[in-house]
Short mmCIF file of C-alpha atoms in Angstrom, two decimals:
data_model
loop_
_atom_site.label_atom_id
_atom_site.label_comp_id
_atom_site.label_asym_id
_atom_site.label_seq_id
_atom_site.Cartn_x
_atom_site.Cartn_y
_atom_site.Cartn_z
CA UNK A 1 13.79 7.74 -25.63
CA UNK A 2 14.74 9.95 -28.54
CA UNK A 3 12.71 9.20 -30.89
CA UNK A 4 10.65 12.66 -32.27
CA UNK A 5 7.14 12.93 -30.24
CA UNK A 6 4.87 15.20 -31.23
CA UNK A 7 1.90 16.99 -28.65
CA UNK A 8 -0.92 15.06 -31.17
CA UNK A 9 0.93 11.25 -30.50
CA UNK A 10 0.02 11.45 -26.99
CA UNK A 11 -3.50 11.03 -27.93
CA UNK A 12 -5.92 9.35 -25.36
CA UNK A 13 -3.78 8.94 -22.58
CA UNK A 14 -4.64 6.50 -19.59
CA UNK A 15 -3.90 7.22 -15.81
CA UNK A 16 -2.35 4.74 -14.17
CA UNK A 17 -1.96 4.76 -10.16
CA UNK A 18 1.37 3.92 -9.41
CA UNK A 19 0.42 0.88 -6.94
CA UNK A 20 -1.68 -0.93 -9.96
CA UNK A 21 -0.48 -4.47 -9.96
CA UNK A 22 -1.28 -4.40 -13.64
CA UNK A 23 1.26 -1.65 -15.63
CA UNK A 24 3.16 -4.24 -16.90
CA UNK A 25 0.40 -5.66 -18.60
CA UNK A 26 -1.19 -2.48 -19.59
CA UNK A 27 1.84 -1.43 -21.47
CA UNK A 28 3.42 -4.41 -23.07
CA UNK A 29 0.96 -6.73 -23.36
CA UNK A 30 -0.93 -4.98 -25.51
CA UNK A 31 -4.57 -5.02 -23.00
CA UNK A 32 -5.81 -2.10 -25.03
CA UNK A 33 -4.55 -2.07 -28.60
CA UNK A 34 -5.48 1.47 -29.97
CA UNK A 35 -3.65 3.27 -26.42
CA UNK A 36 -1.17 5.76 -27.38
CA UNK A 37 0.10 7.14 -23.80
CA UNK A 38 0.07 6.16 -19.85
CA UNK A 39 0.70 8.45 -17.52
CA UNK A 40 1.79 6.33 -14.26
CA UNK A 41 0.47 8.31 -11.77
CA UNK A 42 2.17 8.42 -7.83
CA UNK A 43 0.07 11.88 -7.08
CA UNK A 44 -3.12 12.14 -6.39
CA UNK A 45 -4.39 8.84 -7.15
CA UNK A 46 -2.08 6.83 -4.48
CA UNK A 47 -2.93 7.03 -0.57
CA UNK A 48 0.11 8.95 1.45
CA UNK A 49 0.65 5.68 3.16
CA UNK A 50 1.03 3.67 0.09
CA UNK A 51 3.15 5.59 -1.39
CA UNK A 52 6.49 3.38 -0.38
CA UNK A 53 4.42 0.03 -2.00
CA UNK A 54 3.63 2.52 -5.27
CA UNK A 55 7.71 3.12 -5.48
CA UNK A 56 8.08 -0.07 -5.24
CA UNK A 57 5.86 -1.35 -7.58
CA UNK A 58 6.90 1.64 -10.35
CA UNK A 59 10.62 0.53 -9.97
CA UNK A 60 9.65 -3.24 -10.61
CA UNK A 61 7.32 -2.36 -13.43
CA UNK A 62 9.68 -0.11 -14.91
CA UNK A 63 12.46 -2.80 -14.85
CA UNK A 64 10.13 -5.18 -16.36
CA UNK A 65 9.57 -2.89 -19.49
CA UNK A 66 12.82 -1.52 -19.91
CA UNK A 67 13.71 -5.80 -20.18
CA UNK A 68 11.22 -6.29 -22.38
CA UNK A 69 12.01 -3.84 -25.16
CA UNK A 70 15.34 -4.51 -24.55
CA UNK A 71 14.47 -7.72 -26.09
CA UNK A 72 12.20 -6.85 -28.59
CA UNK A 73 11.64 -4.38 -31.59
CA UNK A 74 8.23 -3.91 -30.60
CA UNK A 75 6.94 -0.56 -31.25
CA UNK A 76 3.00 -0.94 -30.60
CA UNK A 77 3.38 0.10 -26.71
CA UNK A 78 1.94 3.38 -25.32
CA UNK A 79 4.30 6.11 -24.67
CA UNK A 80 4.88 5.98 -20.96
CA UNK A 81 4.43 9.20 -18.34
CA UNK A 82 5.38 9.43 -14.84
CA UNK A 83 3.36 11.60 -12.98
CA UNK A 84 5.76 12.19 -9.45
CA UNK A 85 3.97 13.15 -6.74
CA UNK A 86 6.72 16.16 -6.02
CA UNK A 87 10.77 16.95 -6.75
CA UNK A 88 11.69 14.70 -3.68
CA UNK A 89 9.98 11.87 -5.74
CA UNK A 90 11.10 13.01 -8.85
CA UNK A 91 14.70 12.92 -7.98
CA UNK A 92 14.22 9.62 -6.98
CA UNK A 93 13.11 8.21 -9.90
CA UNK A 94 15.39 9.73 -11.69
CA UNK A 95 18.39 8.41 -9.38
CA UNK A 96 16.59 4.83 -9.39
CA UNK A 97 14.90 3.87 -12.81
CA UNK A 98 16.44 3.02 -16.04
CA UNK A 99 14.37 5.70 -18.23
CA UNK A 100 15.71 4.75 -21.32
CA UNK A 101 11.86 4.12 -22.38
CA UNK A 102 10.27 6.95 -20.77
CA UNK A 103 9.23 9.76 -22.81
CA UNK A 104 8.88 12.28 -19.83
CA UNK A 105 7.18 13.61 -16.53
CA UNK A 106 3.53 14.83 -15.74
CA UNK A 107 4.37 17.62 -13.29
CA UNK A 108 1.60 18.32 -10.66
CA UNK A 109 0.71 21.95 -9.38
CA UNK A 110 2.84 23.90 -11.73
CA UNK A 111 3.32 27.40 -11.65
CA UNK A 112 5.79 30.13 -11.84
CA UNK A 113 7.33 29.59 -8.60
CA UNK A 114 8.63 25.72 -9.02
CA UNK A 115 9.77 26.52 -12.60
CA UNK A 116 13.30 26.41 -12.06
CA UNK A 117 13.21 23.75 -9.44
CA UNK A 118 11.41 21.13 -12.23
CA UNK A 119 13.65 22.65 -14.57
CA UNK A 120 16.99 21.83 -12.03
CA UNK A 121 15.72 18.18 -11.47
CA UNK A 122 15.17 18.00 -15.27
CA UNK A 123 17.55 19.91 -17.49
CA UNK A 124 20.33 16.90 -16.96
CA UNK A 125 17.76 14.03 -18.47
CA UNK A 126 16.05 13.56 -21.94
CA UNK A 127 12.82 13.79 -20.23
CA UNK A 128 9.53 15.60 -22.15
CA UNK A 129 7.74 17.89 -19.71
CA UNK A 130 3.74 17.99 -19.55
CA UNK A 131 3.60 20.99 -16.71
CA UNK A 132 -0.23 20.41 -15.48
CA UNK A 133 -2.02 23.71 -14.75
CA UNK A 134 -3.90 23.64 -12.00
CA UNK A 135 -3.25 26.15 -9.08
CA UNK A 136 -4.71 28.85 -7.42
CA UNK A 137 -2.78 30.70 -10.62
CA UNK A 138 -4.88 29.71 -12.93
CA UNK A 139 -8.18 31.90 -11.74
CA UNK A 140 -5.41 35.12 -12.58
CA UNK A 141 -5.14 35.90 -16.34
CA UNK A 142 -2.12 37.81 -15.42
CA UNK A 143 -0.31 35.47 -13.28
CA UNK A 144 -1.21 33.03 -16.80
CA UNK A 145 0.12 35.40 -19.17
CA UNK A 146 3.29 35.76 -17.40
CA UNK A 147 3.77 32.47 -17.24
CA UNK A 148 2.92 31.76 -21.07
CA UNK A 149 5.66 34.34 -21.46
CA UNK A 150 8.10 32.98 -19.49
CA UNK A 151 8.06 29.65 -20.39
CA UNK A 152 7.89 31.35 -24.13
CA UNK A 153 11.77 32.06 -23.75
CA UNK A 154 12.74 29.64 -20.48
CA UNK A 155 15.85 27.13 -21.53
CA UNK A 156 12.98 24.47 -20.54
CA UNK A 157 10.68 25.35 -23.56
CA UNK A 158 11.83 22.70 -26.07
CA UNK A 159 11.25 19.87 -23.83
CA UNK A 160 7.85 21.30 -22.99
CA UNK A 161 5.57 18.63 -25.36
CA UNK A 162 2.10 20.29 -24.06
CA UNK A 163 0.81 21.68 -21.03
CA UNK A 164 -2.38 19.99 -19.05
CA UNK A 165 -5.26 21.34 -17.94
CA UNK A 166 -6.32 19.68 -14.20
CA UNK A 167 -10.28 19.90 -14.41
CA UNK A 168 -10.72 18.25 -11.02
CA UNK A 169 -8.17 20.33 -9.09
CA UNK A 170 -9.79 23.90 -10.74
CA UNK A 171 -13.16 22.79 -10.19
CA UNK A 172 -12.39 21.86 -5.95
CA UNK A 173 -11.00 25.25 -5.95
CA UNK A 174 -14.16 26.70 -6.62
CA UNK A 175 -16.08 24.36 -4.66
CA UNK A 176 -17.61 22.54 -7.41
CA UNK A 177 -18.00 19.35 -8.73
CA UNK A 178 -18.70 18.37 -12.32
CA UNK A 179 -22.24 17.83 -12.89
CA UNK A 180 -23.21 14.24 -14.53
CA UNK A 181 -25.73 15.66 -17.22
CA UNK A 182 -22.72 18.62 -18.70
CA UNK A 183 -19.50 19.12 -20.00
CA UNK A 184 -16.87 21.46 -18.38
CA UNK A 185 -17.86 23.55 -20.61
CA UNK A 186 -21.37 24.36 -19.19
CA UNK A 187 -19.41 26.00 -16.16
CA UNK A 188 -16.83 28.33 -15.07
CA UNK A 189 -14.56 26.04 -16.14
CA UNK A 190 -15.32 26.17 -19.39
CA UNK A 191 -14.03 30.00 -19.45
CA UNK A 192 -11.01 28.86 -18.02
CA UNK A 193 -10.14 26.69 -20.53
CA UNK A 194 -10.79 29.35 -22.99
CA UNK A 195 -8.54 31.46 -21.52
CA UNK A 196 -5.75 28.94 -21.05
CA UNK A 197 -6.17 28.61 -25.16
CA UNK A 198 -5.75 31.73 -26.12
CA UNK A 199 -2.89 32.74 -23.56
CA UNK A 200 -1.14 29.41 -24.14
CA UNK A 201 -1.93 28.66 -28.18
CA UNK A 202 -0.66 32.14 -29.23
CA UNK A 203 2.96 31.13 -27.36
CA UNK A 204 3.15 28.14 -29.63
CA UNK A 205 1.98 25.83 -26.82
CA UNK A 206 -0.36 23.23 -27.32
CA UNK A 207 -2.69 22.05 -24.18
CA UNK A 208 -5.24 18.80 -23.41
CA UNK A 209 -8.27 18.12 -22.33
CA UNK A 210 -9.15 17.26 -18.68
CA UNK A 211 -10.87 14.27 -18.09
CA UNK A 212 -14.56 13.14 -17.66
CA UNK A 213 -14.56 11.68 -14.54
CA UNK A 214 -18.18 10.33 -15.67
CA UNK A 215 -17.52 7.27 -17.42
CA UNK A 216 -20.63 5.82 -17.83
CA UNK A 217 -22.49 8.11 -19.82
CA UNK A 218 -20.85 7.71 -23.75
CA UNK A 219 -23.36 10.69 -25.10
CA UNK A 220 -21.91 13.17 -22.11
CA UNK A 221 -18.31 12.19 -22.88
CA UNK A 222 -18.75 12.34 -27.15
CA UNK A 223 -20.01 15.74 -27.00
CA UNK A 224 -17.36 16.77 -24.50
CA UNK A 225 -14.43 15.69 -26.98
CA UNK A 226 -16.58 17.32 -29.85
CA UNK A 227 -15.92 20.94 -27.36
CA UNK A 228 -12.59 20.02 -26.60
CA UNK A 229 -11.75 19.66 -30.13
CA UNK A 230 -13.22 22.87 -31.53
CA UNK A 231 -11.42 25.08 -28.27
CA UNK A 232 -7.96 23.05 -29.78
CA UNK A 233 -7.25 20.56 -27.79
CA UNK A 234 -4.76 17.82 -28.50
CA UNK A 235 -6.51 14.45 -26.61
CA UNK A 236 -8.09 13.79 -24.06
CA UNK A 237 -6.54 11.87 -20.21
CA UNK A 238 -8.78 9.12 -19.95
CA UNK A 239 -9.65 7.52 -16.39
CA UNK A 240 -11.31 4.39 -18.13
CA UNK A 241 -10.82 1.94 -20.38
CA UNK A 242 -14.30 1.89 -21.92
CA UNK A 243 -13.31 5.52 -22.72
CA UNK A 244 -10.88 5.33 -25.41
CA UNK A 245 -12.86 4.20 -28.30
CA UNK A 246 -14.87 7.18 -28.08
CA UNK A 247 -12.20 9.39 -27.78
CA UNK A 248 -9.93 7.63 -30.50
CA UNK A 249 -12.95 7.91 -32.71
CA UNK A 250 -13.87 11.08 -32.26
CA UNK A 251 -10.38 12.58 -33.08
CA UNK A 252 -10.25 10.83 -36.70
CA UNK A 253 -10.36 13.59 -39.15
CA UNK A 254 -13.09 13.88 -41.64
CA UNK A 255 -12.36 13.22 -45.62
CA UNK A 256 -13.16 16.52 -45.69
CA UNK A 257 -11.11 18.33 -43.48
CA UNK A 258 -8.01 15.98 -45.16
CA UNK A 259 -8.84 17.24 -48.32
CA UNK A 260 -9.07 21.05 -47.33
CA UNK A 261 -6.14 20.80 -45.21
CA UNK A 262 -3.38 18.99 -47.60
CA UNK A 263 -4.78 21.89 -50.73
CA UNK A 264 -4.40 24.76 -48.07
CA UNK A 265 -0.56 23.06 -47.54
CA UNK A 266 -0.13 22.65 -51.04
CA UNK A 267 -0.55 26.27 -51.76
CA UNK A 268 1.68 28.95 -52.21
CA UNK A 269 1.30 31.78 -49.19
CA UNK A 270 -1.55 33.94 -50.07
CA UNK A 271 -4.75 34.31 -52.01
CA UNK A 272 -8.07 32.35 -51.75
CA UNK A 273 -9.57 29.68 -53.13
CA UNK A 274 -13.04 27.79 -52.37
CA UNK A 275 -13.48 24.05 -51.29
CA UNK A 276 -17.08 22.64 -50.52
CA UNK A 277 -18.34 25.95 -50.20
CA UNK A 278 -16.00 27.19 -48.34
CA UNK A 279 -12.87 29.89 -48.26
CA UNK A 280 -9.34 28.56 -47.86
CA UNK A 281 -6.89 31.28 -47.22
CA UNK A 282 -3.75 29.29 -46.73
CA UNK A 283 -1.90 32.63 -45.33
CA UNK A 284 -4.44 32.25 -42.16
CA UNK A 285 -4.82 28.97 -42.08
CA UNK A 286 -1.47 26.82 -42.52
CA UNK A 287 -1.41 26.09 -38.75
CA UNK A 288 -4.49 24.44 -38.52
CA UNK A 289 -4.13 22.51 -41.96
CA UNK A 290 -0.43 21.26 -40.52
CA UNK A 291 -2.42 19.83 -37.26
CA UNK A 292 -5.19 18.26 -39.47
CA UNK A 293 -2.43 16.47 -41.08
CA UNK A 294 -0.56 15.48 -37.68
CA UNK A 295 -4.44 14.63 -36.06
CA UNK A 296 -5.28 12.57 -39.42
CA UNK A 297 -1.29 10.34 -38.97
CA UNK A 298 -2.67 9.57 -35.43
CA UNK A 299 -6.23 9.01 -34.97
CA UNK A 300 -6.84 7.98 -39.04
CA UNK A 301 -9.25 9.24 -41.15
CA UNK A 302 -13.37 8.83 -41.58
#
């Protein structure tokens, strides 16, 4: 795949377990019509022992794609994600799957010490990385820093799309579980992902939102996205369907913001100027008009 992605066309992406009889469907058959990304999952989400079936599975499903757009100048599917379980895995997939139409690789547990053993397995393919943050490492604003700093200058950085946050994984390790009635962002969590923001965002590196393993409640999972999206994160991983159309909708950019941000753009570096009652400095804010502009191409406009 070489087509230019950007961190805001990943959207509301949808995890997949590996041994899911249905990823062909999913992906080419257009189930769920406003899905921008999969992430085909052979971690967490797939039993040790049915791992071999999951492989399995992958390869055929993979093979069925890779036929099918082959064929076809269809551009509606999702962008697809593998999420390997480790390198071993990796390595295989790598040595056994066309990935002509694979953007890139979810990688699990990432920290400083497996850098440059992702980066060995990777640096030889056209795979996108989406490092997921969700180690012992994270608790340490140090051990975060340096690796914001490393992977700042790291030959890996320009295949680095975004980096994920793994809400589950960070709240087990401090014996938690999300609570049905709040967001992340009601617990320690929430500072967490405030940290991640401002260690990651001033590197240049754009991060997403974990997901709300509470699908049933539409009200819990709105204001959520509202949060995510005001801390400056690009989507949200999705673990159910009925999720997306709340997610989709709540990343379309007001009229508003569209306006403010295409003036700010359209304005030489420096001075001020007021819109709705309120100041535009485009010499502050020409980052955040440029991902209005990006949010607006790929979740529309209210």
């Amino acid at each position: 795949m070489n087509k230019k992605i950007s961190p805001w066309n990943i959207g509301s992406s949808l995890y997949i377990p590996a041994n899911n009889p249905n990823i062909v469907d999913i992906i080419i058959h257009n189930k769920y019509p406003d899905l921008k990304s999969v992430i085909i999952c052979l971690e967490d989400s797939v039993k040790l022992e049915d791992i071999g079936f999951a492989k399995d599975n992958l390869l055929k499903s993979i093979l069925h794609i890779t036929d099918h757009l082959n064929q076809t100048s269809d551009e509606q599917v999702p962008l697809i994600f593998i999420r390997p379980r480790n390198i071993d895995i990796a390595n295989w997939i790598i040595a056994n799957l066309n990935l002509t139409y694979v953007a890139g690789f979810v990688i699990p547990k990432f920290d400083q010490t497996c850098l440059n053993d992702w980066w060995s397995t990777l640096q030889n393919t056209q795979l996108l990385m989406m490092p997921t943050l969700e180690t012992q490492d994270v608790y340490n604003m140090v051990k975060m820093q340096q690796l914001s700093d490393t992977l700042s200058v790291h030959p890996c950085r320009e295949r680095i799309l975004l980096l994920r946050i793994g809400g589950n994984d960070l709240m087990n390790g401090l014996r938690l579980r999300r609570h049905k009635n709040m967001t992340l962002y009601d617990g320690p969590v929430g500072y967490l992902i405030k940290m991640l923001v401002v260690i990651f965002a001033q590197n240049g590196f754009y991060l997403t939102a974990p997901v709300c393993e509470h699908f049933s409640d539409n009200d819990l999972l709105a204001k959520e996205v509202a949060l995510d999206i005001l801390h400056g994160l690009v989507g949200k991983t999705l673990i159910h369907p009925s999720q997306l159309e709340i997610i989709n909708q709540i990343y379309r950019v007001t009229e508003q913001e569209y306006t403010e941000a295409k003036k700010i753009l359209s304005v030489p570096q420096g001075g001020v100027f007021n819109i709705n009652g309120s100041m535009c400095e485009p010499s502050t804010q020409h980052r955040w008009a440029s991902d209005i502009i990006e949010r607006a191409q790929c979740f529309g406009i209210d």
